[in-house]
CSV table of C-alpha atoms in Angstrom, one decimal:
chain,number,residue,atom,x,y,z
A,284,MET,CA,-42.9,35.8,8.9
A,285,THR,CA,-41.6,33.2,6.5
A,286,GLU,CA,-37.9,32.4,6.4
A,287,PRO,CA,-36.1,32.9,3.1
A,288,PRO,CA,-35.3,29.7,1.2
A,289,SER,CA,-31.8,28.5,1.8
A,290,ARG,CA,-29.5,28.8,-1.1
A,291,ALA,CA,-28.1,25.6,-2.6
A,292,VAL,CA,-24.4,25.4,-2.5
A,293,PRO,CA,-23.0,23.8,-5.7
A,294,VAL,CA,-20.6,21.0,-5.0
A,295,ARG,CA,-17.9,20.4,-7.5
A,296,VAL,CA,-16.8,16.8,-7.9
A,297,ARG,CA,-13.3,16.1,-9.3
A,298,ARG,CA,-13.4,13.3,-11.8
A,299,HIS,CA,-10.7,11.6,-13.8
A,300,ALA,CA,-10.8,10.9,-17.5
A,301,ASP,CA,-12.5,7.6,-17.1
A,302,GLY,CA,-15.4,9.1,-15.0
A,303,ILE,CA,-14.3,7.8,-11.5
A,304,ALA,CA,-14.6,10.4,-8.8
A,305,MET,CA,-11.6,10.5,-6.5
A,306,ASP,CA,-13.9,10.6,-3.5
A,307,ASP,CA,-15.1,7.1,-4.5
A,308,LEU,CA,-11.7,5.7,-3.6
A,309,PHE,CA,-12.5,6.2,0.1
A,310,ARG,CA,-16.3,5.7,0.1
A,311,SER,CA,-16.1,2.1,1.1
A,312,ALA,CA,-13.2,2.4,3.6
A,313,PRO,CA,-14.2,1.5,7.2
A,314,GLY,CA,-13.8,4.0,10.1
A,315,ALA,CA,-15.9,6.5,11.9
A,316,GLY,CA,-14.7,9.5,10.1
A,317,ARG,CA,-14.0,10.3,6.5
A,318,PRO,CA,-10.4,9.7,5.5
A,319,ARG,CA,-8.2,12.7,4.5
A,320,ASP,CA,-8.2,13.2,0.8
A,321,ASP,CA,-4.5,13.1,-0.2
A,322,THR,CA,-5.2,13.2,-3.9
A,323,PRO,CA,-2.7,15.5,-5.6
A,324,ARG,CA,-4.3,18.5,-7.3
A,325,ALA,CA,-3.1,20.3,-10.3
A,326,GLY,CA,-1.3,23.5,-9.6
A,327,THR,CA,0.2,22.4,-6.4
A,328,ASP,CA,3.8,21.5,-5.6
A,329,HIS,CA,3.1,17.8,-5.2
A,330,PRO,CA,5.4,15.8,-7.4
A,331,PHE,CA,2.5,13.8,-8.8
A,332,ALA,CA,0.1,16.8,-9.2
A,333,GLY,CA,-1.8,16.5,-12.5
A,334,ALA,CA,-0.2,13.1,-13.3
A,335,SER,CA,-2.0,10.7,-11.0
A,336,THR,CA,-3.4,7.6,-12.6
A,337,PRO,CA,-7.0,6.7,-11.8
A,338,PRO,CA,-7.9,3.1,-10.8
A,339,ARG,CA,-9.3,0.8,-13.4
A,340,ARG,CA,-12.9,-0.1,-13.5
A,341,HIS,CA,-13.7,-3.5,-12.0
A,342,PRO,CA,-16.7,-5.6,-12.9
A,343,PRO,CA,-19.6,-5.4,-10.4
A,344,ALA,CA,-19.1,-7.8,-7.5
A,345,ASP,CA,-21.7,-10.3,-6.4
A,346,ALA,CA,-23.9,-8.5,-3.8
A,347,GLU,CA,-24.2,-11.6,-1.7
A,348,LEU,CA,-20.4,-12.1,-1.7
A,349,VAL,CA,-19.8,-9.9,1.4
A,350,GLU,CA,-18.4,-11.1,4.7
A,351,ARG,CA,-21.1,-11.8,7.3
A,352,PRO,CA,-21.1,-13.7,10.6
A,353,GLY,CA,-21.4,-17.4,10.2
A,354,PRO,CA,-23.4,-19.9,12.3
A,355,ALA,CA,-21.4,-20.7,15.4
A,356,ALA,CA,-21.8,-21.2,19.1
A,357,PRO,CA,-19.6,-21.1,22.2
A,358,GLY,CA,-17.7,-24.3,22.6
A,359,TRP,CA,-18.6,-24.8,26.2
A,360,LEU,CA,-22.3,-25.0,25.3
A,361,ALA,CA,-21.6,-27.7,22.8
A,362,VAL,CA,-19.6,-29.6,25.4
A,363,LEU,CA,-22.4,-29.5,27.9
A,364,THR,CA,-25.0,-30.5,25.3
A,365,GLY,CA,-22.9,-33.5,24.2
A,366,ALA,CA,-22.2,-34.5,27.7
A,367,ALA,CA,-25.9,-34.3,28.6
A,368,ALA,CA,-26.7,-36.5,25.5
A,369,LEU,CA,-24.2,-39.1,26.5
A,370,GLY,CA,-25.4,-39.0,30.1
A,371,SER,CA,-29.0,-39.5,29.0
A,372,ALA,CA,-28.1,-42.4,26.9
A,373,ALA,CA,-26.1,-44.0,29.7
A,374,ALA,CA,-29.0,-43.5,32.1
A,375,LEU,CA,-31.4,-45.1,29.7
A,376,LEU,CA,-29.2,-48.1,29.3
A,377,TRP,CA,-28.8,-48.4,33.0
A,378,GLN,CA,-32.5,-48.5,33.6
A,379,VAL,CA,-33.2,-51.3,31.2
A,380,ARG,CA,-30.0,-53.3,31.9
A,381,PRO,CA,-31.4,-55.5,34.8
A,382,VAL,CA,-34.6,-56.5,33.0
A,383,ARG,CA,-34.1,-56.6,29.2
A,384,ALA,CA,-30.8,-55.3,28.2
A,385,ALA,CA,-30.8,-57.3,25.0
A,386,HIS,CA,-34.4,-56.6,24.0
A,387,LEU,CA,-34.8,-52.8,23.7
A,388,LEU,CA,-38.1,-51.4,22.4
A,389,PRO,CA,-38.1,-49.5,19.1
A,390,TRP,CA,-38.6,-46.1,20.8
A,391,GLU,CA,-35.6,-46.9,23.0
A,392,TRP,CA,-33.4,-47.7,20.0
A,393,ALA,CA,-34.6,-44.4,18.4
A,394,ALA,CA,-33.8,-42.4,21.6
A,395,LEU,CA,-30.4,-43.9,21.8
A,396,ALA,CA,-29.7,-43.2,18.2
A,397,CYS,CA,-30.8,-39.6,18.5
A,398,LEU,CA,-28.8,-39.1,21.7
A,399,GLY,CA,-25.7,-40.6,20.0
A,400,ALA,CA,-26.1,-38.5,16.9
A,401,LEU,CA,-26.5,-35.4,19.0
A,402,ALA,CA,-23.3,-36.2,20.9
A,403,VAL,CA,-21.4,-36.8,17.7
A,404,VAL,CA,-22.6,-33.5,16.2
A,405,CYS,CA,-21.7,-31.6,19.4
A,406,PHE,CA,-18.2,-33.0,19.8
A,407,GLY,CA,-17.5,-33.3,16.0
A,408,GLY,CA,-18.1,-29.5,15.5
A,409,LEU,CA,-15.7,-28.4,18.2
A,410,THR,CA,-12.7,-26.4,16.9
A,411,ARG,CA,-10.3,-23.8,18.1
A,412,GLY,CA,-10.6,-20.2,17.0
A,413,ARG,CA,-7.2,-18.5,16.8
A,414,THR,CA,-6.5,-14.8,17.3
A,415,GLY,CA,-5.7,-13.2,13.9
A,416,SER,CA,-7.5,-15.9,11.8
A,417,ALA,CA,-11.1,-16.6,10.7
A,418,TRP,CA,-13.0,-19.7,9.6
A,419,VAL,CA,-14.8,-19.2,6.2
A,420,LEU,CA,-17.8,-21.5,5.9
A,421,SER,CA,-19.4,-22.9,2.8
A,422,LEU,CA,-22.1,-25.5,2.1
A,423,PHE,CA,-22.6,-27.1,-1.3
A,424,GLY,CA,-20.4,-24.4,-2.8
A,425,ARG,CA,-22.3,-21.5,-1.3
A,426,TYR,CA,-20.8,-19.1,1.1
A,427,ARG,CA,-22.5,-19.4,4.5
A,428,GLY,CA,-20.5,-16.9,6.6
A,429,SER,CA,-17.2,-16.3,8.5
A,430,VAL,CA,-16.4,-17.0,12.1
A,431,ARG,CA,-13.9,-14.7,13.8
A,432,ARG,CA,-14.4,-16.1,17.4
A,433,THR,CA,-11.4,-17.1,19.4
A,434,GLY,CA,-11.0,-20.0,21.9
A,435,LEU,CA,-13.2,-23.1,21.9
A,436,VAL,CA,-16.0,-22.7,19.4
A,437,TRP,CA,-18.6,-25.0,17.8
A,438,ILE,CA,-19.2,-24.9,14.1
A,439,SER,CA,-21.6,-27.3,12.3
A,440,PRO,CA,-19.6,-30.3,11.1
A,441,PHE,CA,-21.8,-30.4,7.9
A,442,VAL,CA,-20.2,-27.2,6.5
A,443,LEU,CA,-16.8,-26.9,4.8
A,444,ARG,CA,-14.4,-24.9,6.9
A,445,ARG,CA,-11.4,-23.0,5.6
A,446,ARG,CA,-9.0,-21.0,7.8
A,447,MET,CA,-7.8,-17.6,6.6
A,448,ASP,CA,-5.2,-15.3,8.1
A,449,VAL,CA,-6.6,-11.9,8.8
A,450,ARG,CA,-3.6,-10.4,10.7
A,451,LEU,CA,-1.6,-7.4,9.5
A,452,ARG,CA,1.0,-8.7,7.2
A,453,HIS,CA,3.9,-7.3,5.2
A,454,TRP,CA,5.4,-8.4,1.9
A,455,ARG,CA,8.6,-7.4,0.3
A,456,SER,CA,8.7,-7.8,-3.5
A,457,GLU,CA,11.5,-9.0,-5.6
A,458,PRO,CA,13.2,-6.3,-7.8
A,459,ILE,CA,10.5,-5.2,-10.2
A,460,ALA,CA,11.4,-4.0,-13.7
A,461,ALA,CA,10.1,-0.6,-14.6
A,462,VAL,CA,10.9,2.5,-16.6
A,463,ASP,CA,10.8,6.2,-15.6
A,464,ALA,CA,9.3,9.1,-17.6
A,465,GLU,CA,12.5,9.3,-19.7
A,466,GLY,CA,12.5,5.6,-20.6
A,467,SER,CA,15.4,4.6,-18.3
A,468,ALA,CA,15.2,1.1,-17.1
A,469,LEU,CA,14.8,0.8,-13.3
A,470,ARG,CA,14.8,-1.9,-10.6
A,471,VAL,CA,12.4,-1.3,-7.7
A,472,VAL,CA,11.8,-3.1,-4.4
A,473,VAL,CA,8.4,-2.3,-2.7
A,474,LEU,CA,7.3,-3.1,0.8
A,475,VAL,CA,3.6,-3.6,1.2
A,476,VAL,CA,1.7,-3.6,4.5
A,477,TRP,CA,-1.7,-5.3,4.0
A,478,SER,CA,-4.4,-7.4,5.6
A,479,VAL,CA,-7.5,-9.3,4.6
A,480,ARG,CA,-10.5,-7.2,5.4
A,481,ASP,CA,-13.3,-9.2,3.7
A,482,THR,CA,-12.7,-12.9,3.9
A,483,ALA,CA,-15.5,-13.9,1.6
A,484,ARG,CA,-14.2,-11.8,-1.3
A,485,ALA,CA,-10.6,-12.7,-0.6
A,486,LEU,CA,-11.4,-16.4,-0.9
A,487,TYR,CA,-14.1,-16.5,-3.6
A,488,ALA,CA,-13.6,-13.3,-5.7
A,489,VAL,CA,-10.2,-14.4,-7.0
A,490,ASP,CA,-8.3,-17.6,-7.2
A,491,ASP,CA,-5.4,-16.5,-5.0
A,492,HIS,CA,-5.6,-13.1,-3.3
A,493,LEU,CA,-1.9,-13.1,-2.5
A,494,GLY,CA,-1.0,-13.7,-6.1
A,495,TYR,CA,-3.5,-11.0,-7.1
A,496,LEU,CA,-1.8,-8.6,-4.7
A,497,ARG,CA,1.6,-9.3,-6.2
A,498,GLU,CA,0.4,-8.7,-9.7
A,499,GLN,CA,-1.2,-5.5,-8.7
A,500,VAL,CA,2.0,-4.3,-7.0
A,501,GLU,CA,4.0,-4.8,-10.2
A,502,ALA,CA,1.3,-3.1,-12.3
A,503,ALA,CA,0.9,-0.1,-9.9
A,504,THR,CA,4.7,0.3,-9.6
A,505,ALA,CA,5.1,0.4,-13.4
A,506,ARG,CA,2.3,3.0,-13.7
A,507,VAL,CA,3.5,5.3,-10.9
A,508,LEU,CA,7.2,5.2,-11.8
A,509,SER,CA,6.5,6.0,-15.5
A,510,GLN,CA,5.2,9.5,-14.5
A,511,LEU,CA,8.4,11.1,-13.3
A,512,PRO,CA,12.1,10.8,-14.1
A,513,ALA,CA,14.4,9.0,-11.7
A,514,ASP,CA,16.8,12.0,-11.6
A,515,ALA,CA,16.5,15.6,-12.7
A,516,PHE,CA,19.8,16.3,-14.5
A,517,GLN,CA,18.6,19.7,-15.7
A,518,GLY,CA,16.8,22.0,-13.3
A,519,GLY,CA,15.0,21.2,-10.0
A,520,ALA,CA,12.0,19.2,-11.4
A,521,PRO,CA,10.3,16.6,-9.1
A,522,THR,CA,11.8,13.1,-9.4
A,523,LEU,CA,11.2,9.6,-8.1
A,524,ARG,CA,13.7,10.3,-5.3
A,525,ASN,CA,10.8,11.7,-3.3
A,526,ALA,CA,10.1,8.4,-1.6
A,527,GLU,CA,7.2,9.8,0.4
A,528,ALA,CA,5.3,11.1,-2.7
A,529,VAL,CA,5.9,7.9,-4.6
A,530,GLY,CA,4.7,5.8,-1.6
A,531,ASP,CA,1.6,7.8,-1.3
A,532,ALA,CA,0.7,7.4,-4.9
A,533,LEU,CA,1.4,3.6,-4.8
A,534,THR,CA,-0.7,3.3,-1.6
A,535,ARG,CA,-3.7,5.1,-3.1
A,536,LEU,CA,-3.6,3.1,-6.3
A,537,LEU,CA,-3.1,-0.3,-4.7
A,538,SER,CA,-5.8,0.4,-2.1
A,539,ALA,CA,-8.3,1.1,-4.9
A,540,GLU,CA,-7.3,-1.9,-7.0
A,541,CYS,CA,-7.3,-4.4,-4.1
A,542,ARG,CA,-10.5,-3.3,-2.3
A,543,PRO,CA,-12.9,-5.3,-4.7
A,544,VAL,CA,-11.2,-8.5,-3.6
A,545,GLY,CA,-11.3,-7.8,0.2
A,546,VAL,CA,-7.7,-6.8,0.6
A,547,ALA,CA,-6.8,-3.6,2.5
A,548,VAL,CA,-3.5,-2.0,1.6
A,549,PHE,CA,-2.3,0.3,4.4
A,550,SER,CA,1.1,1.2,3.0
A,551,ALA,CA,3.2,0.6,-0.1
A,552,GLN,CA,6.6,2.1,0.1
A,553,PRO,CA,9.6,1.7,-2.3
A,554,THR,CA,12.6,0.6,-0.3
A,555,ARG,CA,15.0,0.8,-3.2
A,556,ILE,CA,14.9,2.5,-6.6
A,557,GLU,CA,18.0,2.0,-8.7
A,558,TYR,CA,18.9,1.9,-12.4
A,559,ALA,CA,19.0,-1.5,-14.1
A,560,PRO,CA,22.5,-3.0,-14.5
A,561,GLU,CA,22.6,-2.4,-18.3
A,562,VAL,CA,22.2,1.4,-17.8
A,563,ALA,CA,23.6,1.9,-14.3
A,564,ALA,CA,27.2,2.7,-15.5
A,565,ALA,CA,26.0,5.3,-18.1
A,566,MET,CA,23.7,7.0,-15.6
A,567,HIS,CA,26.4,7.1,-13.0
A,568,ARG,CA,28.7,8.9,-15.4
A,569,ARG,CA,25.9,11.3,-16.3
A,570,GLN,CA,25.3,12.0,-12.6
A,571,LEU,CA,29.0,12.6,-12.0
A,572,ALA,CA,29.1,15.0,-15.0
A,573,VAL,CA,26.1,16.9,-13.7
A,574,LEU,CA,27.5,17.2,-10.2
A,575,ASP,CA,30.8,18.4,-11.6
A,576,ALA,CA,29.1,21.0,-13.7
A,577,ARG,CA,27.0,22.2,-10.8
A,578,HIS,CA,30.2,22.4,-8.6
A,579,ARG,CA,32.0,24.4,-11.3
A,580,GLU,CA,29.1,26.7,-11.7
A,581,SER,CA,28.9,27.4,-8.0
A,582,VAL,CA,32.7,28.0,-7.8
A,583,LEU,CA,32.5,30.4,-10.8
A,584,THR,CA,29.6,32.2,-9.2
A,585,GLY,CA,31.5,32.7,-6.0
A,586,VAL,CA,34.6,33.9,-7.9
A,587,ILE,CA,32.6,36.4,-9.9
A,588,ASP,CA,30.9,37.8,-6.8
A,589,ALA,CA,34.2,38.1,-5.0
A,590,VAL,CA,35.8,40.0,-7.9
A,591,ASP,CA,32.8,42.3,-8.3
A,592,ASP,CA,32.8,43.1,-4.6
A,593,THR,CA,36.6,43.8,-4.5
A,594,VAL,CA,36.5,46.1,-7.6
A,595,THR,CA,33.4,47.9,-6.2
A,596,ARG,CA,35.0,48.5,-2.8
A,597,LEU,CA,38.3,49.8,-4.4
A,598,THR,CA,36.6,52.3,-6.7
A,599,SER,CA,33.9,53.4,-4.3
A,600,ARG,CA,36.3,54.3,-1.6
A,601,GLY,CA,38.6,56.2,-3.9
A,602,LEU,CA,41.6,53.9,-3.4
A,603,VAL,CA,42.2,53.6,-7.2
A,604,GLU,CA,41.0,55.4,-10.3
A,605,LEU,CA,40.6,53.1,-13.2
A,606,ASP,CA,39.6,53.5,-16.8
A,607,ASP,CA,38.0,50.8,-18.8
A,608,PHE,CA,41.2,49.1,-19.9
A,609,GLU,CA,42.6,49.1,-16.3
A,610,ARG,CA,39.3,47.9,-14.9
A,611,GLN,CA,39.4,44.9,-17.3
A,612,ALA,CA,43.0,44.1,-16.5
A,613,LEU,CA,42.2,44.3,-12.7
A,614,VAL,CA,39.2,42.0,-13.1
A,615,LYS,CA,41.3,39.5,-15.1
A,616,ASP,CA,44.1,39.5,-12.5
A,617,LEU,CA,41.7,39.1,-9.6
A,618,THR,CA,39.8,36.3,-11.4
A,619,VAL,CA,43.0,34.4,-12.0
A,620,ALA,CA,44.1,34.9,-8.4
A,621,PHE,CA,40.9,33.7,-6.9
A,622,CYS,CA,40.7,30.7,-9.3
A,623,THR,CA,44.3,29.7,-8.6
A,624,ARG,CA,43.8,30.0,-4.9
A,625,ARG,CA,40.7,27.7,-5.0
A,626,GLY,CA,42.2,25.3,-7.5
A,627,ASP,CA,38.8,24.4,-8.8
A,628,LEU,CA,38.8,26.1,-12.1
A,629,PRO,CA,41.4,26.4,-14.8
A,630,ARG,CA,43.1,29.7,-15.4
A,631,PRO,CA,41.6,31.8,-18.2
A,632,ASN,CA,44.7,31.4,-20.4
A,633,GLU,CA,45.1,27.7,-19.6
A,634,GLU,CA,44.3,25.4,-22.5
């Protein structure tokens, strides 16, 4: 009995306008499991739903420019080898000293030269590997590998060594100039937590990976903040005051932009979003006006509800019988009384 062929389940891949799938943003991220896809989707209540900016396309990186282990050996092995070479040279000189110390044979000179060169290479290649740093090796301008060993380590003295910090680092930006969706000038301070993940690309793919990170922070901040207004003066629309949503969008964008140069961005959070000095006063007056209008609206709503409840109870219980004129007069008197008691709204006849 043959089994029925399995049905192929179609997989729908979400793509941006430039043809980049959102799943590609996490395809090269390290880790055992697949990262959670926090990409906002259209139709959800996420503040950046339908307005996320895809990462730019980068030129293809050199396939050989990927971090790999460099040639290195434990330091104690180099120390023992150098000591053995010096000991062998000393033993050879001790044997020939009583007879012909000043007239060594050619092979003896060659042996001494080789032993001396071996000792120089062994002791000259000793260095110290620090926790949180790596040695990037190059020979004649070509990348030869990276060494992340700690403690005493031996690296060939014929290669060029450059130390690079691979610890988790944080950087606080200076106030960055940006504009929101309504064109209002803003000043934003961003805190970025990052580290160097690929030392080869961080050193050779760009001239200065820290400068590249700073430029990308400014560009990503300008792109993300231009999608929403800083404040919603009318209605309850999403704004940039949702620091968590803004930070998630910045983190995704910066992570995608910095991955080709070997820099991993773990978090990018705005620590301060404020209006620029030239528009701060006007926006402050606008905020006060909106707050005052909302307060008056809430007070007026409460007064109307109280008047309606009072009139309804009086008439439903048969305490009073009112015609239309008397009802209007009672509503007016109750409204004036409630407003006067609260002191928040002017009287109806007050000019």
